[in-house]
Amino acid sequence: MEKIKVGTLIEDMGKVGVITKVITSGTLKTDNELIKWRNNYEIYYFDGTVAILGEGTLHRLILKGDVKII
C-alpha cells in the first residue's frame, strides 16, 4: 500500500478528515506503550474531533472500503 502523506483527505464512515501528522515509531512522547511501537496517523475531522490511528489499522480500513482516500 502507498504511503499516506500529511494533507491527504479521507472519508471515514461519512466524516471527512485530513491527515495532519505522520507520527513515526518511537517519536510520540506518551505513556501509552502501544503508540510507540508503530507508525501512527493523526487525523483531524472537520467536525472538530481528532483521532490517532495506527498505520496497519488505517491500511486495513482502506482495503475494506470503510475509509476512502478522497
Coordinates of N, CA and C in Angstrom, one line a residue:
M1 N 0.8 -1.2 0.0 CA 0.0 0.0 0.0 C 0.9 1.2 0.0
E2 N 0.4 2.3 -0.7 CA 1.2 3.5 -0.8 C 1.3 4.2 0.6
K3 N 2.3 5.1 0.7 CA 2.4 5.9 1.9 C 1.4 7.0 1.9
I4 N 0.8 7.2 3.1 CA -0.2 8.3 3.2 C 0.5 9.5 3.7
K5 N 0.3 10.6 3.1 CA 1.1 11.8 3.4 C 0.2 12.8 4.2
V6 N 0.9 13.7 4.9 CA 0.2 14.9 5.5 C -0.6 15.6 4.5
G7 N -1.8 16.0 4.8 CA -2.7 16.7 3.8 C -3.6 15.8 3.1
T8 N -3.5 14.5 3.2 CA -4.4 13.6 2.5 C -5.8 13.7 3.1
L9 N -6.8 13.9 2.2 CA -8.2 13.9 2.7 C -8.7 12.5 2.7
I10 N -9.5 12.2 3.7 CA -10.1 10.9 3.8 C -11.6 11.0 4.1
E11 N -12.4 10.0 3.7 CA -13.8 9.9 4.2 C -13.8 8.7 5.1
D12 N -14.3 8.8 6.3 CA -14.3 7.8 7.3 C -15.7 7.7 7.8
M13 N -16.5 6.7 7.3 CA -17.9 6.5 7.7 C -18.7 7.8 7.6
G14 N -18.5 8.5 6.5 CA -19.3 9.7 6.2 C -18.7 10.9 6.8
K15 N -17.6 10.8 7.6 CA -17.0 12.0 8.1 C -15.7 12.3 7.2
V16 N -15.5 13.6 6.9 CA -14.3 14.0 6.2 C -13.3 14.4 7.1
G17 N -12.0 14.0 6.9 CA -10.9 14.3 7.7 C -9.7 14.5 6.9
V18 N -8.6 15.1 7.5 CA -7.4 15.3 6.8 C -6.3 14.7 7.8
I19 N -5.3 14.1 7.1 CA -4.1 13.6 7.9 C -3.3 14.9 8.2
T20 N -3.1 15.1 9.5 CA -2.4 16.3 10.0 C -1.0 16.0 10.4
K21 N -0.7 14.7 10.8 CA 0.6 14.3 11.2 C 0.9 12.9 10.9
V22 N 2.1 12.5 10.5 CA 2.5 11.2 10.5 C 3.5 11.0 11.6
I23 N 3.1 10.2 12.6 CA 4.0 10.0 13.8 C 4.7 8.7 13.6
T24 N 6.0 8.8 13.4 CA 6.8 7.6 13.2 C 7.1 6.9 14.5
S25 N 7.3 5.7 14.4 CA 7.5 4.8 15.6 C 8.6 5.4 16.5
G26 N 8.2 5.5 17.8 CA 9.1 6.0 18.8 C 9.3 7.5 19.0
T27 N 8.5 8.3 18.2 CA 8.7 9.7 18.3 C 7.7 10.4 19.1
L28 N 6.5 9.8 19.4 CA 5.5 10.5 20.2 C 5.8 10.3 21.7
K29 N 5.8 11.3 22.4 CA 6.1 11.2 23.8 C 4.8 11.0 24.6
T30 N 4.6 9.7 25.0 CA 3.4 9.3 25.7 C 3.7 8.2 26.6
D31 N 2.8 8.0 27.6 CA 3.0 6.9 28.5 C 2.3 5.6 27.9
N32 N 1.6 5.7 26.8 CA 1.0 4.6 26.2 C 1.9 3.8 25.3
E33 N 2.4 2.7 25.8 CA 3.4 1.9 25.1 C 2.9 1.4 23.7
L34 N 1.6 1.2 23.5 CA 1.1 0.8 22.2 C 1.4 1.8 21.1
I35 N 1.3 3.0 21.4 CA 1.5 4.1 20.4 C 3.0 4.1 19.9
K36 N 3.9 3.8 20.8 CA 5.4 3.9 20.5 C 5.9 2.9 19.5
W37 N 5.2 1.7 19.4 CA 5.7 0.6 18.6 C 5.3 0.5 17.2
R38 N 4.7 1.6 16.7 CA 4.2 1.5 15.3 C 4.1 2.9 14.8
N39 N 4.0 3.1 13.5 CA 3.7 4.4 12.9 C 2.2 4.7 13.0
N40 N 1.9 5.9 13.3 CA 0.6 6.4 13.5 C 0.2 7.6 12.7
Y41 N -1.0 7.8 12.4 CA -1.5 8.9 11.7 C -2.5 9.7 12.6
E42 N -2.2 11.0 12.7 CA -3.2 11.9 13.4 C -4.1 12.4 12.3
I43 N -5.4 12.3 12.6 CA -6.5 12.7 11.7 C -7.3 13.7 12.3
Y44 N -7.5 14.9 11.7 CA -8.4 15.9 12.1 C -9.6 15.9 11.3
Y45 N -10.8 15.6 11.9 CA -12.0 15.5 11.2 C -12.7 16.9 11.3
F46 N -13.4 17.2 10.2 CA -14.0 18.6 10.1 C -15.1 18.9 11.1
D47 N -15.5 17.8 11.9 CA -16.5 18.1 12.9 C -15.8 18.5 14.2
G48 N -14.4 18.6 14.2 CA -13.6 19.0 15.3 C -13.0 17.9 16.1
T49 N -13.3 16.7 15.8 CA -12.6 15.6 16.5 C -11.3 15.2 15.9
V50 N -10.4 14.7 16.8 CA -9.1 14.3 16.4 C -8.9 12.8 16.8
A51 N -8.3 12.1 15.9 CA -8.0 10.6 16.2 C -6.6 10.3 15.8
I52 N -6.0 9.3 16.5 CA -4.7 8.8 16.1 C -5.0 7.3 15.8
L53 N -4.7 6.9 14.5 CA -4.9 5.6 14.1 C -3.5 5.0 13.7
G54 N -3.3 3.7 14.1 CA -2.1 3.0 13.7 C -2.1 2.8 12.2
E55 N -0.9 2.7 11.7 CA -0.7 2.6 10.2 C -1.4 1.3 9.7
G56 N -1.2 0.2 10.4 CA -1.8 -1.1 9.9 C -3.3 -1.0 10.0
T57 N -3.9 -0.4 11.0 CA -5.3 -0.3 11.1 C -5.9 0.6 10.0
L58 N -5.3 1.7 9.7 CA -5.7 2.6 8.7 C -5.7 1.9 7.3
H59 N -4.6 1.2 7.0 CA -4.5 0.5 5.8 C -5.5 -0.6 5.6
R60 N -5.8 -1.3 6.7 CA -6.9 -2.4 6.7 C -8.2 -1.8 6.4
L61 N -8.5 -0.6 7.0 CA -9.8 0.1 6.8 C -10.0 0.6 5.4
I62 N -8.9 1.0 4.8 CA -8.9 1.4 3.4 C -9.1 0.2 2.5
L63 N -8.5 -0.9 2.8 CA -8.7 -2.1 1.9 C -10.1 -2.6 2.0
K64 N -10.7 -2.5 3.2 CA -12.1 -3.0 3.4 C -13.1 -2.0 2.8
G65 N -12.7 -0.8 2.5 CA -13.6 0.2 2.0 C -14.3 1.1 3.0
D66 N -13.9 0.9 4.3 CA -14.5 1.7 5.4 C -14.0 3.1 5.4
V67 N -12.7 3.2 5.0 CA -12.1 4.6 4.8 C -11.7 4.7 3.4
K68 N -12.0 5.9 2.8 CA -11.7 6.2 1.4 C -10.8 7.4 1.3
I69 N -9.8 7.3 0.5 CA -8.9 8.5 0.2 C -9.6 9.3 -0.8
I70 N -9.8 10.6 -0.5 CA -10.5 11.5 -1.4 C -9.6 12.1 -2.4

